[in-house]
DNA sequence: TGTGTCACG
DNA sequence: ACGTACGTGACACAC
């Protein structure tokens, strides 16, 4: 039988909006602040309804105009809350989406979507179609018959309840005709339909089971006893009016024809662009799947040394496809190679055993292009192979052009440069537990296609880098840094396994004791690690005064707990428990899980991830090892140098403030720094007009100095230094009058950002700030703070990176055994043999200080120890 | 998978 | 009326 799908657009749209706009939810938005939550949920539902084999369908919408129902009953739908602005803004998007799917849309002034659906349903059923209606409005159940099925969306939108005459009767013990009378009797608050006051669903069903129809109920009204009978007699007219209102018009005067309901072609490429623009990437991925790319190019599988020998030459793009993001333990899935004209695939076995290939990759005089040089280089180091003289890295280049791209996957990066001949990794390999290799031809081609993309994007990206004056940044900073980081990661950091065991055992025991004590004090056992359970115990069972609440319950963070210390002895224990369990699970267990057979941890420095230009570290994160509390700091004893070596650490003193002093040309700061004054004390002296600064004053001055770097606000500063927002504001004003150049800088940089849509660092690293154009205040304010902070944080990152490259080259040139092993944003840690200790104590801090020439000196400190704990 | 929490610069 | 400092990563829990 021919199938016709009729969709109640309004009803589904509302359901889509409210499914994702529950109280406290943060509505989904694009970077520009366009709301997309309703669209997102609508598409999800729509895709389930409209499938590839749908041939006939219609989406019906209401219009704003009054309807016939308003004419007979002016209170119709009165009191209904206005459509939220956030939803109204999405209606054009939803319409646009439907149009792109090829499904016809219809609406007509004076008619509700219900009436359009009712009328078309009957017409189609008469014409021999089987009709499937989709809505979340139970009113439509009156349309059910042998040829019309109504599907009601359930709450989570995950499933639908399907009603045909049989299931309808099973569910309500009523026929479809009786559904109308049911509503007429009980009314409907959401549409402001009165029904008979005092009659609800239960009573209405009972009446209909006895008398079958509303008319028959009214006819026999005198038989009905008691209050109910009185009410029916009294409100007979209301019931009749209600019936008129709830009856769907199945013969509406609409010019929509069955022939108009043919589904058109999906406008695939436009739809992809639509989703891309609205940052709904999940749907973009789904679209890519069935639209396999035009196979307008061929690749060749290279299987022997002879063939390989013929294709190896300078300036090939080479892509190593690895099974896992953690390349220290990943396996190779294949290698893609291209010279721009011919494209090749190498199997993992061949690539890793070929002598020709090994020689080629390690050759320092042959230039190569790749994507994620560091990943390939480290992977190959584990295979005892080298990868040298890479002069173009697609990942790093894209990251420099727009630092937001670094977080994206290969496909999304290249598609940003309008290169579309690439599929998503998810689509090829699956994801999560299901990740694996598909058919040979599919993944070989995918891997070769990546090499092709690297090659073809090289020229345009280099051109753009040149225009943005960033070639230096790529060639002399990021690519050399990849080599430095590769060696650091591969070298790894040795862990004292005995210390790990001792600290682990100690922490475990103390945690068990604390847990028991906490349970005793609470008078009940519960999971102390569960913020939910803890909140209930503290604020309901123990009735402690609760502070702020979170989305899901009571807040139990350190701040809240500290304020509760005096109320109950349990709090101190909980704070201890929290601290120790953090140390145990994140650091002791974290390190243990990431230990390699060589007794070391091999972190991964993400070189193209942060939007500011900093590195980040993972598996394990070695950039957040505790130091602020003595208890936590002991974790640093786990990390030791190799035998007969020392750890040497050197860090910049207040590099970000110095960068600010330089970039904003702040006379007062420059002078203070160059006289080696304590900058916070100096600031306090100026701000408070005193010679002798007390610790409170210094703390406040320090908070402002920091706050300035983050794009300070009076409110947050007041929280930080415990004064009223007004006092904090006065404090900031005073600060800015002492350092007027900072005030100018703040204004200038925000204006620059608004004009150019980006800000840049000393070394021309860019960060685009789309939030500045957002209509949403919080987004825009965030953009302004970012404009202030990114150049400072980013320049400091540039400088340390430069120092790393300089130092690495020095060590290499002078054939030193000392090597860099850690970078923590403003400090470097090296492993140094005793014989080089004295030299390195000189060289390392000096190279860091001289990495760049600023208007202020870059001071550095230097410490040596036999474990990380001993540094500083 | 999202949330709360907390470790670092 | 509203928000309420920049940049990260990891863990446990709850759904």
Coordinates of N, CA, C and O in Angstrom, one line a residue, chain A residues 186-321:
Chain A
X186 N -14.0 16.4 29.3 CA -13.0 16.7 30.3 C -12.3 18.0 30.1 O -11.7 18.6 31.0
X187 N -12.4 18.5 28.9 CA -11.8 19.8 28.6 C -10.3 19.7 28.4 O -9.8 18.6 28.4
X188 N -9.6 20.8 28.2 CA -8.2 20.8 28.0 C -7.6 22.1 28.4 O -7.8 23.1 27.8
X189 N -6.9 22.0 29.5 CA -6.4 23.3 30.1 C -5.4 24.0 29.2 O -5.4 25.2 29.1
X190 N -4.6 23.2 28.4 CA -3.6 23.9 27.6 C -4.2 24.7 26.5 O -3.6 25.7 26.1
X191 N -5.3 24.3 26.0 CA -6.0 25.1 24.9 C -7.1 25.9 25.5 O -7.9 26.6 24.8
X192 N -7.2 25.9 26.8 CA -8.3 26.6 27.5 C -9.7 26.2 27.1 O -10.6 27.0 26.9
X193 N -9.8 24.9 26.9 CA -11.2 24.3 26.5 C -11.8 23.9 27.8 O -11.3 23.1 28.6
X194 N -13.0 24.4 28.1 CA -13.6 24.2 29.4 C -14.1 22.8 29.7 O -13.8 22.3 30.8
X195 N -14.7 22.1 28.8 CA -15.4 20.8 29.1 C -16.4 21.1 30.1 O -16.9 22.2 30.3
X196 N -16.8 20.0 30.9 CA -17.7 20.1 32.0 C -16.9 20.3 33.3 O -16.2 19.4 33.6
X197 N -17.1 21.4 33.9 CA -16.3 21.6 35.1 C -16.5 20.5 36.1 O -17.6 20.0 36.3
X198 N -15.4 20.0 36.7 CA -15.6 18.9 37.7 C -15.5 17.5 37.1 O -15.4 16.6 37.8
X199 N -15.5 17.5 35.7 CA -15.3 16.2 35.1 C -13.9 16.0 34.5 O -13.5 16.8 33.8
X200 N -13.3 15.0 35.0 CA -11.9 14.8 34.6 C -11.9 13.5 33.7 O -12.9 13.0 33.3
X201 N -10.7 13.0 33.5 CA -10.5 11.9 32.6 C -11.3 10.6 33.1 O -12.0 10.0 32.3
X202 N -11.1 10.3 34.4 CA -11.8 9.1 34.9 C -13.3 9.1 34.7 O -13.9 8.2 34.2
X203 N -13.9 10.2 35.1 CA -15.4 10.4 35.0 C -15.8 10.3 33.6 O -16.8 9.7 33.2
X204 N -15.0 11.0 32.7 CA -15.4 11.1 31.3 C -15.4 9.7 30.7 O -16.3 9.4 30.0
X205 N -14.4 9.0 31.0 CA -14.3 7.6 30.4 C -15.5 6.8 30.9 O -16.1 6.0 30.1
X206 N -15.8 6.9 32.2 CA -16.9 6.1 32.7 C -18.2 6.4 32.0 O -19.0 5.6 31.6
X207 N -18.4 7.7 31.8 CA -19.6 8.2 31.2 C -19.7 7.6 29.7 O -20.8 7.2 29.3
X208 N -18.6 7.7 29.0 CA -18.6 7.3 27.6 C -18.8 5.7 27.5 O -19.4 5.2 26.6
X209 N -18.2 5.0 28.5 CA -18.4 3.6 28.5 C -19.8 3.2 28.7 O -20.3 2.3 28.1
X210 N -20.5 4.0 29.4 CA -21.9 3.7 29.7 C -22.8 4.2 28.5 O -23.7 3.6 28.0
X211 N -22.6 5.5 28.1 CA -23.5 6.1 27.1 C -22.9 6.2 25.7 O -23.6 6.8 24.8
X212 N -21.7 5.8 25.5 CA -21.0 5.8 24.2 C -20.7 7.2 23.6 O -19.6 7.4 23.2
X213 N -21.7 8.1 23.6 CA -21.4 9.4 22.9 C -21.8 10.5 23.9 O -22.6 10.4 24.8
X214 N -21.2 11.7 23.6 CA -21.5 12.9 24.4 C -23.0 13.2 24.2 O -23.7 13.5 25.2
X215 N -23.5 13.1 23.0 CA -24.9 13.4 22.7 C -25.8 12.5 23.6 O -26.8 13.0 24.1
X216 N -25.4 11.2 23.6 CA -26.2 10.3 24.4 C -26.2 10.6 25.9 O -27.1 10.4 26.7
X217 N -25.0 11.0 26.3 CA -24.8 11.4 27.8 C -25.8 12.6 28.1 O -26.5 12.6 29.0
X218 N -25.8 13.6 27.2 CA -26.7 14.7 27.4 C -28.2 14.4 27.4 O -29.0 14.9 28.1
X219 N -28.5 13.4 26.5 CA -29.9 13.0 26.4 C -30.3 12.3 27.6 O -31.5 12.5 28.0
X220 N -29.4 11.6 28.2 CA -29.8 10.8 29.5 C -29.3 11.6 30.7 O -29.1 11.0 31.8
X221 N -29.2 12.9 30.6 CA -28.6 13.6 31.8 C -29.5 13.5 33.0 O -28.9 13.5 34.1
X222 N -30.8 13.3 32.8 CA -31.6 13.2 34.0 C -31.4 11.9 34.8 O -31.8 11.8 36.0
X223 N -30.9 10.9 34.1 CA -30.7 9.6 34.8 C -29.5 9.7 35.7 O -29.3 8.9 36.6
X224 N -28.6 10.7 35.4 CA -27.4 10.7 36.2 C -27.6 11.4 37.5 O -28.1 12.6 37.5
X225 N -27.2 10.7 38.5 CA -27.6 11.2 39.9 C -26.5 12.1 40.4 O -25.4 12.3 39.9
X226 N -26.9 12.8 41.5 CA -25.9 13.5 42.4 C -25.3 14.7 41.7 O -25.8 15.3 40.7
X227 N -24.2 15.2 42.3 CA -23.5 16.3 41.8 C -23.2 16.3 40.3 O -23.3 17.3 39.6
X228 N -22.7 15.1 39.9 CA -22.3 14.9 38.5 C -23.5 15.3 37.6 O -23.3 16.0 36.6
X229 N -24.6 14.7 37.9 CA -25.8 15.0 37.1 C -26.1 16.5 37.0 O -26.4 17.0 35.9
X230 N -26.0 17.1 38.2 CA -26.3 18.6 38.2 C -25.3 19.3 37.3 O -25.7 20.2 36.5
X231 N -24.1 18.9 37.4 CA -23.0 19.6 36.6 C -23.3 19.5 35.1 O -23.1 20.4 34.4
X232 N -23.7 18.3 34.7 CA -23.9 18.0 33.3 C -25.1 18.9 32.8 O -25.0 19.5 31.8
X233 N -26.1 18.9 33.6 CA -27.3 19.7 33.2 C -26.9 21.2 33.1 O -27.2 21.9 32.2
X234 N -26.1 21.6 34.2 CA -25.8 23.0 34.2 C -24.8 23.5 33.0 O -25.0 24.6 32.5
X235 N -23.9 22.6 32.6 CA -22.9 23.0 31.7 C -23.1 22.3 30.3 O -22.1 22.2 29.6
X236 N -24.3 21.9 30.0 CA -24.6 21.2 28.7 C -24.0 22.0 27.5 O -23.3 21.5 26.7
X237 N -24.2 23.3 27.6 CA -23.8 24.1 26.4 C -22.3 24.2 26.3 O -21.7 24.2 25.2
X238 N -21.7 24.2 27.5 CA -20.2 24.3 27.5 C -19.7 23.0 26.8 O -18.7 23.0 26.1
X239 N -20.3 21.9 27.1 CA -19.8 20.6 26.6 C -20.0 20.6 25.1 O -19.1 20.2 24.3
X240 N -21.1 21.1 24.6 CA -21.3 21.2 23.1 C -20.3 22.1 22.5 O -19.7 21.7 21.4
X241 N -20.1 23.2 23.1 CA -19.0 24.1 22.6 C -17.7 23.5 22.5 O -16.9 23.5 21.6
X242 N -17.4 22.8 23.6 CA -16.1 22.1 23.7 C -15.9 21.1 22.6 O -14.9 21.0 22.0
X243 N -17.0 20.4 22.4 CA -16.9 19.4 21.3 C -16.6 20.0 20.0 O -15.7 19.6 19.2
X244 N -17.3 21.1 19.7 CA -17.0 21.9 18.5 C -15.5 22.3 18.4 O -14.9 22.2 17.3
X245 N -15.0 22.7 19.5 CA -13.6 23.2 19.5 C -12.6 22.1 19.3 O -11.6 22.2 18.7
X246 N -12.9 20.9 19.9 CA -11.8 19.9 19.9 C -12.0 19.0 18.6 O -11.1 18.2 18.3
X247 N -13.1 19.2 17.9 CA -13.2 18.3 16.7 C -12.3 18.9 15.6 O -12.4 20.0 15.2
X248 N -11.5 18.0 15.1 CA -10.6 18.4 14.1 C -11.4 18.5 12.8 O -12.2 17.6 12.5
X249 N -11.1 19.5 12.0 CA -11.8 19.7 10.7 C -11.2 18.7 9.7 O -10.0 18.9 9.4
X250 N -12.0 17.8 9.3 CA -11.4 16.8 8.3 C -11.9 17.2 6.9 O -11.6 16.5 5.9
X251 N -12.5 18.4 6.8 CA -12.9 18.8 5.4 C -12.6 20.3 5.3 O -13.4 21.1 4.9
X252 N -11.4 20.7 5.7 CA -11.0 22.1 5.6 C -10.8 22.5 4.2 O -10.5 21.7 3.3
X253 N -11.0 23.8 4.1 CA -10.9 24.4 2.7 C -9.5 24.7 2.4 O -9.0 25.9 2.5
X254 N -8.7 23.7 2.1 CA -7.3 24.0 1.8 C -7.0 23.5 0.4 O -7.5 22.4 -0.1
X255 N -6.1 24.2 -0.3 CA -5.9 23.9 -1.7 C -4.7 22.9 -1.9 O -4.4 22.5 -3.0
X256 N -4.2 22.4 -0.8 CA -3.1 21.4 -0.8 C -3.6 20.1 -1.5 O -4.7 19.6 -1.1
X257 N -2.9 19.6 -2.5 CA -3.3 18.4 -3.2 C -2.4 17.2 -2.8 O -1.3 17.4 -2.4
X258 N -3.0 16.0 -3.0 CA -2.2 14.9 -2.7 C -0.9 14.9 -3.5 O 0.2 14.5 -3.1
X259 N -1.1 15.3 -4.7 CA 0.1 15.3 -5.6 C 1.2 16.3 -5.2 O 2.3 16.2 -5.6
X260 N 0.8 17.2 -4.3 CA 1.8 18.2 -3.8 C 2.7 17.5 -2.7 O 3.7 18.1 -2.2
X261 N 2.3 16.3 -2.2 CA 2.9 15.8 -1.1 C 4.0 14.8 -1.4 O 4.4 13.9 -0.7
X262 N 4.5 14.9 -2.7 CA 5.6 14.0 -3.1 C 6.9 14.6 -2.5 O 7.2 15.8 -2.6
X263 N 7.7 13.7 -1.9 CA 8.9 14.2 -1.3 C 9.9 14.4 -2.4 O 10.1 13.6 -3.3
X264 N 10.6 15.6 -2.3 CA 11.6 15.9 -3.3 C 13.0 15.4 -2.9 O 13.1 14.7 -1.9
X265 N 14.0 15.7 -3.7 CA 15.3 15.2 -3.4 C 15.9 16.0 -2.2 O 15.6 17.2 -2.0
X266 N 16.7 15.3 -1.5 CA 17.5 16.0 -0.4 C 18.6 16.8 -1.0 O 19.3 16.3 -1.9
X267 N 18.7 18.1 -0.6 CA 19.7 18.9 -1.1 C 21.0 18.7 -0.3 O 21.3 19.5 0.6
X268 N 21.7 17.6 -0.6 CA 22.7 17.2 0.3 C 23.8 18.2 0.6 O 24.1 18.5 1.7
X269 N 24.4 18.8 -0.5 CA 25.5 19.7 -0.2 C 25.1 20.9 0.6 O 25.8 21.4 1.5
X270 N 23.9 21.4 0.2 CA 23.4 22.6 0.9 C 23.1 22.3 2.4 O 23.3 23.1 3.3
X271 N 22.6 21.0 2.6 CA 22.2 20.6 3.9 C 23.5 20.5 4.8 O 23.5 20.9 5.9
X272 N 24.5 20.0 4.2 CA 25.8 19.9 4.9 C 26.3 21.3 5.3 O 26.7 21.5 6.4
X273 N 26.3 22.2 4.3 CA 26.7 23.5 4.6 C 25.8 24.1 5.7 O 26.4 24.8 6.7
X274 N 24.5 23.9 5.6 CA 23.6 24.4 6.7 C 24.0 23.9 8.1 O 24.2 24.7 9.0
X275 N 24.3 22.6 8.2 CA 24.6 22.0 9.5 C 26.0 22.5 9.9 O 26.2 22.8 11.1
X276 N 26.9 22.7 8.9 CA 28.2 23.2 9.3 C 28.2 24.6 9.8 O 28.8 24.9 10.8
X277 N 27.4 25.4 9.2 CA 27.2 26.8 9.6 C 26.7 26.9 11.0 O 27.0 27.8 11.8
X278 N 25.8 25.9 11.3 CA 25.2 26.0 12.7 C 25.9 25.1 13.7 O 25.4 24.8 14.8
X279 N 27.1 24.6 13.2 CA 27.9 23.8 14.1 C 27.3 22.5 14.6 O 27.5 22.1 15.7
X280 N 26.4 22.0 13.8 CA 25.7 20.7 14.2 C 26.5 19.6 13.5 O 26.0 18.9 12.6
X281 N 27.6 19.3 14.1 CA 28.6 18.4 13.3 C 28.1 17.0 13.3 O 28.5 16.2 12.4
X282 N 27.3 16.6 14.3 CA 26.9 15.2 14.3 C 26.1 14.9 13.0 O 26.3 13.8 12.4
X283 N 25.3 15.8 12.6 CA 24.5 15.6 11.4 C 25.4 15.6 10.2 O 25.1 15.0 9.2
X284 N 26.4 16.5 10.2 CA 27.3 16.5 9.0 C 27.9 15.2 8.8 O 27.9 14.6 7.7
X285 N 28.3 14.6 9.9 CA 28.9 13.2 9.8 C 27.9 12.2 9.2 O 28.3 11.5 8.4
X286 N 26.7 12.2 9.7 CA 25.7 11.3 9.2 C 25.5 11.5 7.7 O 25.3 10.5 7.0
X287 N 25.5 12.7 7.3 CA 25.3 13.0 5.9 C 26.4 12.4 5.0 O 26.2 12.0 3.9
X288 N 27.6 12.5 5.6 CA 28.8 12.1 4.8 C 28.7 10.6 4.5 O 29.2 10.2 3.4
X289 N 28.2 9.8 5.4 CA 28.2 8.4 5.3 C 27.7 7.9 3.9 O 28.4 7.2 3.2
X290 N 26.4 8.1 3.6 CA 25.9 7.5 2.4 C 26.4 8.2 1.2 O 26.4 7.6 0.1
X291 N 26.9 9.4 1.3 CA 27.4 10.1 0.1 C 28.9 9.8 -0.2 O 29.7 10.7 0.0
X292 N 29.2 8.5 -0.5 CA 30.6 8.2 -0.7 C 31.1 9.1 -1.8 O 30.4 9.5 -2.8
X293 N 32.3 9.5 -1.6 CA 32.9 10.5 -2.5 C 33.1 10.0 -3.9 O 33.3 8.8 -4.1
X294 N 33.1 10.9 -4.8 CA 33.4 10.6 -6.2 C 34.8 10.0 -6.3 O 35.7 10.5 -5.8
X295 N 34.8 8.8 -6.9 CA 36.2 8.2 -7.0 C 36.9 8.7 -8.2 O 37.1 7.9 -9.2
X296 N 37.4 9.9 -8.2 CA 38.0 10.5 -9.4 C 39.5 10.3 -9.4 O 40.1 10.8 -10.2
X297 N 40.0 9.6 -8.3 CA 41.4 9.4 -8.3 C 41.7 8.0 -7.9 O 40.9 7.4 -7.2
X298 N 42.8 7.5 -8.2 CA 43.2 6.1 -7.9 C 44.4 6.0 -7.0 O 45.2 7.0 -7.0
X299 N 44.5 5.0 -6.2 CA 45.7 4.8 -5.4 C 46.3 3.4 -5.7 O 45.5 2.5 -6.2
X300 N 47.5 3.3 -5.4 CA 48.2 2.0 -5.7 C 48.8 1.5 -4.4 O 49.4 2.3 -3.7
X301 N 48.7 0.2 -4.2 CA 49.3 -0.4 -3.0 C 50.8 -0.8 -3.4 O 51.0 -1.5 -4.4
X302 N 51.7 -0.3 -2.6 CA 53.1 -0.6 -2.9 C 53.5 -1.8 -2.0 O 53.4 -1.7 -0.8
X303 N 54.0 -2.8 -2.7 CA 54.3 -4.0 -1.9 C 55.7 -4.5 -1.8 O 56.0 -5.4 -1.1
X304 N 56.6 -3.9 -2.7 CA 58.0 -4.4 -2.6 C 59.0 -3.2 -2.7 O 58.6 -2.1 -3.2
X305 N 60.2 -3.5 -2.3 CA 61.2 -2.5 -2.3 C 61.5 -1.9 -3.6 O 61.8 -0.7 -3.7
X306 N 61.4 -2.7 -4.7 CA 61.7 -2.2 -6.0 C 60.7 -1.1 -6.4 O 61.1 0.0 -6.8
X307 N 59.4 -1.4 -6.2 CA 58.4 -0.4 -6.5 C 58.5 0.8 -5.6 O 58.4 1.9 -6.1
X308 N 58.8 0.6 -4.4 CA 59.0 1.7 -3.4 C 60.1 2.6 -3.9 O 60.1 3.8 -3.9
X309 N 61.2 2.0 -4.2 CA 62.4 2.7 -4.6 C 62.1 3.7 -5.7 O 62.7 4.7 -5.8
X310 N 61.2 3.2 -6.6 CA 60.9 4.1 -7.8 C 60.1 5.3 -7.4 O 60.2 6.4 -8.1
X311 N 59.3 5.2 -6.3 CA 58.5 6.4 -6.0 C 59.1 7.3 -5.0 O 58.6 8.5 -4.9
X312 N 60.0 6.9 -4.2 CA 60.6 7.7 -3.2 C 61.4 8.9 -3.8 O 62.3 8.6 -4.5
X313 N 61.1 10.1 -3.4 CA 61.8 11.2 -3.9 C 61.5 12.4 -3.0 O 60.6 12.3 -2.1
X314 N 62.2 13.5 -3.1 CA 61.9 14.6 -2.1 C 60.5 15.2 -2.3 O 59.9 15.0 -3.3
X315 N 60.0 15.8 -1.2 CA 58.8 16.5 -1.2 C 57.5 15.6 -1.5 O 56.7 15.9 -2.3
X316 N 57.5 14.5 -0.8 CA 56.3 13.7 -0.8 C 55.5 14.0 0.5 O 56.0 14.4 1.5
X317 N 54.2 13.9 0.3 CA 53.3 14.0 1.5 C 53.2 12.5 2.1 O 52.9 11.6 1.3
X318 N 53.4 12.4 3.4 CA 53.4 11.1 4.0 C 52.5 11.1 5.2 O 52.7 12.0 6.0
X319 N 51.5 10.2 5.2 CA 50.6 10.2 6.4 C 50.7 8.8 7.1 O 50.5 7.8 6.5
X320 N 51.0 8.8 8.4 CA 51.0 7.6 9.2 C 49.6 7.5 9.9 O 49.3 8.4 10.7
X321 N 48.9 6.5 9.6 CA 47.6 6.3 10.3 C 47.8 5.3 11.4 O 48.2 4.2 11.3

